Amino acid sequence: MIAALIARDLRRAWVGGGAVLPIAFFLLVTILFPFGVGPDAALLGRVASGVIWAAALLAALLPVERLVAPDLEAGVLDQLAVRGVPLVLIAAAKLVAHWLSFGPPLMLAALIASALLALPGDRLAAVELALAVGTPGMAALGLATGALVAGLRGAGAVAGLVMLPLGVPLVIFGAGAVESAQGLKLLGATTLVLLVGAPLVAAGAMKIARE
């Protein structure tokens, strides 16, 4: 059942374009940033990891409204509940599907961004490792936010107010992970907390939204 739910959400993300827009936005931010600060390669290299993480967090906000709200409005959650599928399992499947549609493509896009931002080659591997550790946390935070704002008027603005402040630790630790192993450990711990808590929060929010 969980594999079917993951496959369904992956299909919807790619067919509906929901998985393309965040990556396009991420690349757009990294393309425009050098125009704002100038062509100084040394300066760009110093701030590149922070720019990549800030752009990644903003990009992760774009698909939030489409993670839970469409299924809630279409009655899909009710049908799954009638079949006895636990809401926590549904939330976990959505989390895995969201990361698969967002995390690996973002890591590939970061290769292009690193060239645009003059990121030194020896730091690129650290950035990719940090993204591999941190993007599951972003996906978990996006899922919890999407469930919390599902069915609300102006959900996009509310999602930004909820998700962006909570995502600040990911950006700080993600950028710091490039500089030190301690930052990577803190990033991993933050991601682990989000992965454990997000399905529970999302399941609770979906239960309230169905009532």
PDB file of C-alpha atoms in Angstrom:
ATOM      1  CA  MET A   1       0.000   0.000   0.000  1.00  0.00           C
ATOM      2  CA  ILE A   2       2.734   2.461   0.924  1.00  0.00           C
ATOM      3  CA  ALA A   3       4.527   1.809  -2.386  1.00  0.00           C
ATOM      4  CA  ALA A   4       1.307   2.543  -4.299  1.00  0.00           C
ATOM      5  CA  LEU A   5       0.809   5.788  -2.383  1.00  0.00           C
ATOM      6  CA  ILE A   6       4.395   6.866  -3.053  1.00  0.00           C
ATOM      7  CA  ALA A   7       4.097   6.064  -6.772  1.00  0.00           C
ATOM      8  CA  ARG A   8       0.811   7.968  -6.989  1.00  0.00           C
ATOM      9  CA  ASP A   9       2.232  11.106  -5.400  1.00  0.00           C
ATOM     10  CA  LEU A  10       5.366  10.915  -7.546  1.00  0.00           C
ATOM     11  CA  ARG A  11       3.258  10.703 -10.703  1.00  0.00           C
ATOM     12  CA  ARG A  12       1.183  13.676  -9.631  1.00  0.00           C
ATOM     13  CA  ALA A  13       4.285  15.720  -8.808  1.00  0.00           C
ATOM     14  CA  TRP A  14       5.981  15.159 -12.174  1.00  0.00           C
ATOM     15  CA  VAL A  15       2.915  15.140 -14.433  1.00  0.00           C
ATOM     16  CA  GLY A  16       1.426  18.223 -12.808  1.00  0.00           C
ATOM     17  CA  GLY A  17       4.693  20.153 -12.930  1.00  0.00           C
ATOM     18  CA  GLY A  18       4.909  20.469  -9.171  1.00  0.00           C
ATOM     19  CA  ALA A  19       8.374  18.921  -9.131  1.00  0.00           C
ATOM     20  CA  VAL A  20       9.744  21.167 -11.902  1.00  0.00           C
ATOM     21  CA  LEU A  21       8.836  24.591 -10.533  1.00  0.00           C
ATOM     22  CA  PRO A  22      10.928  24.376  -7.318  1.00  0.00           C
ATOM     23  CA  ILE A  23      14.027  23.347  -9.277  1.00  0.00           C
ATOM     24  CA  ALA A  24      13.465  26.109 -11.839  1.00  0.00           C
ATOM     25  CA  PHE A  25      13.043  28.632  -9.024  1.00  0.00           C
ATOM     26  CA  PHE A  26      16.203  27.379  -7.304  1.00  0.00           C
ATOM     27  CA  LEU A  27      18.230  27.784 -10.484  1.00  0.00           C
ATOM     28  CA  LEU A  28      16.711  31.222 -11.154  1.00  0.00           C
ATOM     29  CA  VAL A  29      17.794  32.470  -7.727  1.00  0.00           C
ATOM     30  CA  THR A  30      21.329  31.160  -8.157  1.00  0.00           C
ATOM     31  CA  ILE A  31      21.528  32.682 -11.646  1.00  0.00           C
ATOM     32  CA  LEU A  32      20.378  36.129 -10.487  1.00  0.00           C
ATOM     33  CA  PHE A  33      22.508  36.289  -7.343  1.00  0.00           C
ATOM     34  CA  PRO A  34      25.859  36.824  -9.119  1.00  0.00           C
ATOM     35  CA  PHE A  35      24.312  39.756 -11.008  1.00  0.00           C
ATOM     36  CA  GLY A  36      23.451  41.353  -7.668  1.00  0.00           C
ATOM     37  CA  VAL A  37      26.848  41.000  -5.950  1.00  0.00           C
ATOM     38  CA  GLY A  38      29.107  41.281  -8.977  1.00  0.00           C
ATOM     39  CA  PRO A  39      31.577  38.949 -10.701  1.00  0.00           C
ATOM     40  CA  ASP A  40      34.014  38.657  -7.786  1.00  0.00           C
ATOM     41  CA  ALA A  41      34.752  34.922  -7.823  1.00  0.00           C
ATOM     42  CA  ALA A  42      36.343  34.940  -4.366  1.00  0.00           C
ATOM     43  CA  LEU A  43      33.292  36.613  -2.795  1.00  0.00           C
ATOM     44  CA  LEU A  44      30.875  34.317  -4.610  1.00  0.00           C
ATOM     45  CA  GLY A  45      32.816  31.258  -3.501  1.00  0.00           C
ATOM     46  CA  ARG A  46      32.650  32.343   0.144  1.00  0.00           C
ATOM     47  CA  VAL A  47      28.870  32.874   0.173  1.00  0.00           C
ATOM     48  CA  ALA A  48      27.916  30.141  -2.327  1.00  0.00           C
ATOM     49  CA  SER A  49      26.923  27.496   0.222  1.00  0.00           C
ATOM     50  CA  GLY A  50      24.679  29.921   2.106  1.00  0.00           C
ATOM     51  CA  VAL A  51      23.038  31.084  -1.112  1.00  0.00           C
ATOM     52  CA  ILE A  52      22.398  27.493  -2.210  1.00  0.00           C
ATOM     53  CA  TRP A  53      20.764  26.624   1.113  1.00  0.00           C
ATOM     54  CA  ALA A  54      18.646  29.779   1.253  1.00  0.00           C
ATOM     55  CA  ALA A  55      17.489  29.195  -2.336  1.00  0.00           C
ATOM     56  CA  ALA A  56      16.749  25.547  -1.532  1.00  0.00           C
ATOM     57  CA  LEU A  57      14.536  26.500   1.418  1.00  0.00           C
ATOM     58  CA  LEU A  58      12.608  29.027  -0.664  1.00  0.00           C
ATOM     59  CA  ALA A  59      12.216  26.466  -3.453  1.00  0.00           C
ATOM     60  CA  ALA A  60      10.963  23.877  -0.963  1.00  0.00           C
ATOM     61  CA  LEU A  61       8.096  26.226  -0.084  1.00  0.00           C
ATOM     62  CA  LEU A  62       6.584  26.200  -3.598  1.00  0.00           C
ATOM     63  CA  PRO A  63       4.985  22.700  -3.667  1.00  0.00           C
ATOM     64  CA  VAL A  64       3.690  22.833  -0.064  1.00  0.00           C
ATOM     65  CA  GLU A  65       0.094  23.690  -1.012  1.00  0.00           C
ATOM     66  CA  ARG A  66      -0.117  20.668  -3.314  1.00  0.00           C
ATOM     67  CA  LEU A  67       1.072  18.041  -0.835  1.00  0.00           C
ATOM     68  CA  VAL A  68      -2.098  17.506   1.199  1.00  0.00           C
ATOM     69  CA  ALA A  69      -4.811  19.989   0.200  1.00  0.00           C
ATOM     70  CA  PRO A  70      -5.797  18.355  -3.151  1.00  0.00           C
ATOM     71  CA  ASP A  71      -6.329  14.959  -1.501  1.00  0.00           C
ATOM     72  CA  LEU A  72      -8.295  16.567   1.301  1.00  0.00           C
ATOM     73  CA  GLU A  73     -10.574  18.441  -1.096  1.00  0.00           C
ATOM     74  CA  ALA A  74     -11.080  15.434  -3.388  1.00  0.00           C
ATOM     75  CA  GLY A  75     -11.966  13.118  -0.522  1.00  0.00           C
ATOM     76  CA  VAL A  76      -8.976  10.834  -1.111  1.00  0.00           C
ATOM     77  CA  LEU A  77      -8.016  10.962   2.563  1.00  0.00           C
ATOM     78  CA  ASP A  78     -11.550   9.913   3.534  1.00  0.00           C
ATOM     79  CA  GLN A  79     -11.462   6.969   1.134  1.00  0.00           C
ATOM     80  CA  LEU A  80      -8.111   5.788   2.463  1.00  0.00           C
ATOM     81  CA  ALA A  81      -9.348   6.146   6.047  1.00  0.00           C
ATOM     82  CA  VAL A  82     -12.428   4.057   5.226  1.00  0.00           C
ATOM     83  CA  ARG A  83     -10.101   1.345   3.909  1.00  0.00           C
ATOM     84  CA  GLY A  84      -8.295   1.363   7.247  1.00  0.00           C
ATOM     85  CA  VAL A  85      -5.072   3.017   6.086  1.00  0.00           C
ATOM     86  CA  PRO A  86      -3.552   4.909   9.065  1.00  0.00           C
ATOM     87  CA  LEU A  87      -3.053   8.627   8.552  1.00  0.00           C
ATOM     88  CA  VAL A  88       0.525   8.300   9.802  1.00  0.00           C
ATOM     89  CA  LEU A  89       1.236   5.809   7.001  1.00  0.00           C
ATOM     90  CA  ILE A  90      -0.310   8.178   4.453  1.00  0.00           C
ATOM     91  CA  ALA A  91       1.832  11.012   5.796  1.00  0.00           C
ATOM     92  CA  ALA A  92       4.979   8.869   5.670  1.00  0.00           C
ATOM     93  CA  ALA A  93       4.269   7.907   2.047  1.00  0.00           C
ATOM     94  CA  LYS A  94       3.762  11.550   1.126  1.00  0.00           C
ATOM     95  CA  LEU A  95       7.026  12.430   2.829  1.00  0.00           C
ATOM     96  CA  VAL A  96       9.000   9.838   0.874  1.00  0.00           C
ATOM     97  CA  ALA A  97       7.363  10.844  -2.417  1.00  0.00           C
ATOM     98  CA  HIS A  98       7.956  14.536  -1.765  1.00  0.00           C
ATOM     99  CA  TRP A  99      11.631  13.975  -1.050  1.00  0.00           C
ATOM    100  CA  LEU A 100      12.100  11.768  -4.121  1.00  0.00           C
ATOM    101  CA  SER A 101      10.549  14.455  -6.341  1.00  0.00           C
ATOM    102  CA  PHE A 102      12.481  17.292  -4.688  1.00  0.00           C
ATOM    103  CA  GLY A 103      15.738  16.137  -3.062  1.00  0.00           C
ATOM    104  CA  PRO A 104      17.693  14.330  -5.823  1.00  0.00           C
ATOM    105  CA  PRO A 105      16.735  16.867  -8.549  1.00  0.00           C
ATOM    106  CA  LEU A 106      17.817  19.685  -6.232  1.00  0.00           C
ATOM    107  CA  MET A 107      21.168  18.010  -5.669  1.00  0.00           C
ATOM    108  CA  LEU A 108      21.662  17.786  -9.428  1.00  0.00           C
ATOM    109  CA  ALA A 109      20.641  21.425  -9.844  1.00  0.00           C
ATOM    110  CA  ALA A 110      23.184  22.353  -7.160  1.00  0.00           C
ATOM    111  CA  LEU A 111      25.929  21.190  -9.541  1.00  0.00           C
ATOM    112  CA  ILE A 112      24.843  23.887 -11.997  1.00  0.00           C
ATOM    113  CA  ALA A 113      24.464  26.419  -9.189  1.00  0.00           C
ATOM    114  CA  SER A 114      27.979  25.696  -7.946  1.00  0.00           C
ATOM    115  CA  ALA A 115      29.405  26.657 -11.331  1.00  0.00           C
ATOM    116  CA  LEU A 116      27.338  29.848 -11.445  1.00  0.00           C
ATOM    117  CA  LEU A 117      28.444  30.806  -7.935  1.00  0.00           C
ATOM    118  CA  ALA A 118      32.123  29.935  -8.474  1.00  0.00           C
ATOM    119  CA  LEU A 119      32.022  27.367  -5.695  1.00  0.00           C
ATOM    120  CA  PRO A 120      35.456  25.721  -5.336  1.00  0.00           C
ATOM    121  CA  GLY A 121      35.531  22.082  -6.329  1.00  0.00           C
ATOM    122  CA  ASP A 122      36.771  20.916  -2.943  1.00  0.00           C
ATOM    123  CA  ARG A 123      33.678  22.417  -1.278  1.00  0.00           C
ATOM    124  CA  LEU A 124      31.189  21.067  -3.807  1.00  0.00           C
ATOM    125  CA  ALA A 125      31.341  17.564  -2.326  1.00  0.00           C
ATOM    126  CA  ALA A 126      30.617  19.027   1.128  1.00  0.00           C
ATOM    127  CA  VAL A 127      27.627  20.948  -0.221  1.00  0.00           C
ATOM    128  CA  GLU A 128      26.233  17.840  -1.908  1.00  0.00           C
ATOM    129  CA  LEU A 129      26.690  15.787   1.261  1.00  0.00           C
ATOM    130  CA  ALA A 130      24.941  18.468   3.301  1.00  0.00           C
ATOM    131  CA  LEU A 131      22.046  18.546   0.827  1.00  0.00           C
ATOM    132  CA  ALA A 132      21.768  14.753   0.982  1.00  0.00           C
ATOM    133  CA  VAL A 133      21.447  14.998   4.766  1.00  0.00           C
ATOM    134  CA  GLY A 134      19.299  18.130   4.898  1.00  0.00           C
ATOM    135  CA  THR A 135      16.795  17.798   2.050  1.00  0.00           C
ATOM    136  CA  PRO A 136      14.846  15.031   3.832  1.00  0.00           C
ATOM    137  CA  GLY A 137      14.387  17.519   6.661  1.00  0.00           C
ATOM    138  CA  MET A 138      13.129  20.125   4.214  1.00  0.00           C
ATOM    139  CA  ALA A 139      10.696  17.596   2.759  1.00  0.00           C
ATOM    140  CA  ALA A 140       9.467  16.684   6.252  1.00  0.00           C
ATOM    141  CA  LEU A 141       8.995  20.337   7.175  1.00  0.00           C
ATOM    142  CA  GLY A 142       7.151  20.943   3.896  1.00  0.00           C
ATOM    143  CA  LEU A 143       4.804  18.021   4.520  1.00  0.00           C
ATOM    144  CA  ALA A 144       3.976  19.139   8.077  1.00  0.00           C
ATOM    145  CA  THR A 145       3.384  22.701   6.864  1.00  0.00           C
ATOM    146  CA  GLY A 146       1.225  21.525   3.971  1.00  0.00           C
ATOM    147  CA  ALA A 147      -0.955  19.488   6.329  1.00  0.00           C
ATOM    148  CA  LEU A 148      -1.273  22.343   8.817  1.00  0.00           C
ATOM    149  CA  VAL A 149      -2.429  24.876   6.206  1.00  0.00           C
ATOM    150  CA  ALA A 150      -4.585  22.483   4.135  1.00  0.00           C
ATOM    151  CA  GLY A 151      -8.053  23.913   3.666  1.00  0.00           C
ATOM    152  CA  LEU A 152      -7.143  27.390   4.928  1.00  0.00           C
ATOM    153  CA  ARG A 153      -7.849  30.511   2.913  1.00  0.00           C
ATOM    154  CA  GLY A 154      -4.599  32.093   1.757  1.00  0.00           C
ATOM    155  CA  ALA A 155      -2.746  28.886   2.497  1.00  0.00           C
ATOM    156  CA  GLY A 156       0.324  29.955   0.506  1.00  0.00           C
ATOM    157  CA  ALA A 157       0.999  33.027   2.633  1.00  0.00           C
ATOM    158  CA  VAL A 158       0.333  31.121   5.853  1.00  0.00           C
ATOM    159  CA  ALA A 159       2.649  28.322   4.725  1.00  0.00           C
ATOM    160  CA  GLY A 160       5.452  30.829   4.240  1.00  0.00           C
ATOM    161  CA  LEU A 161       4.931  32.266   7.715  1.00  0.00           C
ATOM    162  CA  VAL A 162       5.019  28.767   9.216  1.00  0.00           C
ATOM    163  CA  MET A 163       7.749  27.086   7.207  1.00  0.00           C
ATOM    164  CA  LEU A 164      10.406  29.739   6.670  1.00  0.00           C
ATOM    165  CA  PRO A 165      11.138  30.495  10.355  1.00  0.00           C
ATOM    166  CA  LEU A 166      11.193  26.775  11.195  1.00  0.00           C
ATOM    167  CA  GLY A 167      13.551  26.171   8.287  1.00  0.00           C
ATOM    168  CA  VAL A 168      16.174  28.643   9.513  1.00  0.00           C
ATOM    169  CA  PRO A 169      18.074  25.984  11.548  1.00  0.00           C
ATOM    170  CA  LEU A 170      18.346  23.839   8.430  1.00  0.00           C
ATOM    171  CA  VAL A 171      19.863  26.735   6.490  1.00  0.00           C
ATOM    172  CA  ILE A 172      22.276  27.635   9.289  1.00  0.00           C
ATOM    173  CA  PHE A 173      23.436  24.079   9.923  1.00  0.00           C
ATOM    174  CA  GLY A 174      23.428  23.234   6.211  1.00  0.00           C
ATOM    175  CA  ALA A 175      25.708  26.135   5.356  1.00  0.00           C
ATOM    176  CA  GLY A 176      27.831  25.369   8.415  1.00  0.00           C
ATOM    177  CA  ALA A 177      28.164  21.725   7.403  1.00  0.00           C
ATOM    178  CA  VAL A 178      30.364  22.838   4.524  1.00  0.00           C
ATOM    179  CA  GLU A 179      32.843  24.303   6.997  1.00  0.00           C
ATOM    180  CA  SER A 180      32.886  21.729   9.798  1.00  0.00           C
ATOM    181  CA  ALA A 181      31.855  18.210  10.740  1.00  0.00           C
ATOM    182  CA  GLN A 182      30.030  19.640  13.767  1.00  0.00           C
ATOM    183  CA  GLY A 183      27.673  21.516  11.467  1.00  0.00           C
ATOM    184  CA  LEU A 184      26.934  18.291   9.579  1.00  0.00           C
ATOM    185  CA  LYS A 185      26.118  16.505  12.846  1.00  0.00           C
ATOM    186  CA  LEU A 186      23.749  19.289  13.899  1.00  0.00           C
ATOM    187  CA  LEU A 187      22.135  19.197  10.456  1.00  0.00           C
ATOM    188  CA  GLY A 188      21.667  15.433  10.722  1.00  0.00           C
ATOM    189  CA  ALA A 189      20.144  15.747  14.195  1.00  0.00           C
ATOM    190  CA  THR A 190      17.721  18.436  13.008  1.00  0.00           C
ATOM    191  CA  THR A 191      16.714  16.338  10.016  1.00  0.00           C
ATOM    192  CA  LEU A 192      16.163  13.289  12.214  1.00  0.00           C
ATOM    193  CA  VAL A 193      13.867  15.238  14.548  1.00  0.00           C
ATOM    194  CA  LEU A 194      11.864  16.519  11.579  1.00  0.00           C
ATOM    195  CA  LEU A 195      11.606  13.058  10.003  1.00  0.00           C
ATOM    196  CA  VAL A 196      10.258  11.588  13.231  1.00  0.00           C
ATOM    197  CA  GLY A 197       7.912  14.430  14.096  1.00  0.00           C
ATOM    198  CA  ALA A 198       6.568  15.505  10.696  1.00  0.00           C
ATOM    199  CA  PRO A 199       4.436  12.404   9.940  1.00  0.00           C
ATOM    200  CA  LEU A 200       2.868  12.631  13.391  1.00  0.00           C
ATOM    201  CA  VAL A 201       2.136  16.332  13.040  1.00  0.00           C
ATOM    202  CA  ALA A 202       0.816  15.849   9.494  1.00  0.00           C
ATOM    203  CA  ALA A 203      -1.394  12.942  10.562  1.00  0.00           C
ATOM    204  CA  GLY A 204      -2.859  14.990  13.398  1.00  0.00           C
ATOM    205  CA  ALA A 205      -3.472  17.973  11.116  1.00  0.00           C
ATOM    206  CA  MET A 206      -5.136  15.767   8.480  1.00  0.00           C
ATOM    207  CA  LYS A 207      -7.387  14.219  11.109  1.00  0.00           C
ATOM    208  CA  ILE A 208      -8.525  17.653  12.288  1.00  0.00           C
ATOM    209  CA  ALA A 209      -9.037  18.872   8.694  1.00  0.00           C
ATOM    210  CA  ARG A 210     -11.255  15.858   7.910  1.00  0.00           C
ATOM    211  CA  GLU A 211     -13.562  16.527  10.835  1.00  0.00           C
TER     212      GLU A 211
END
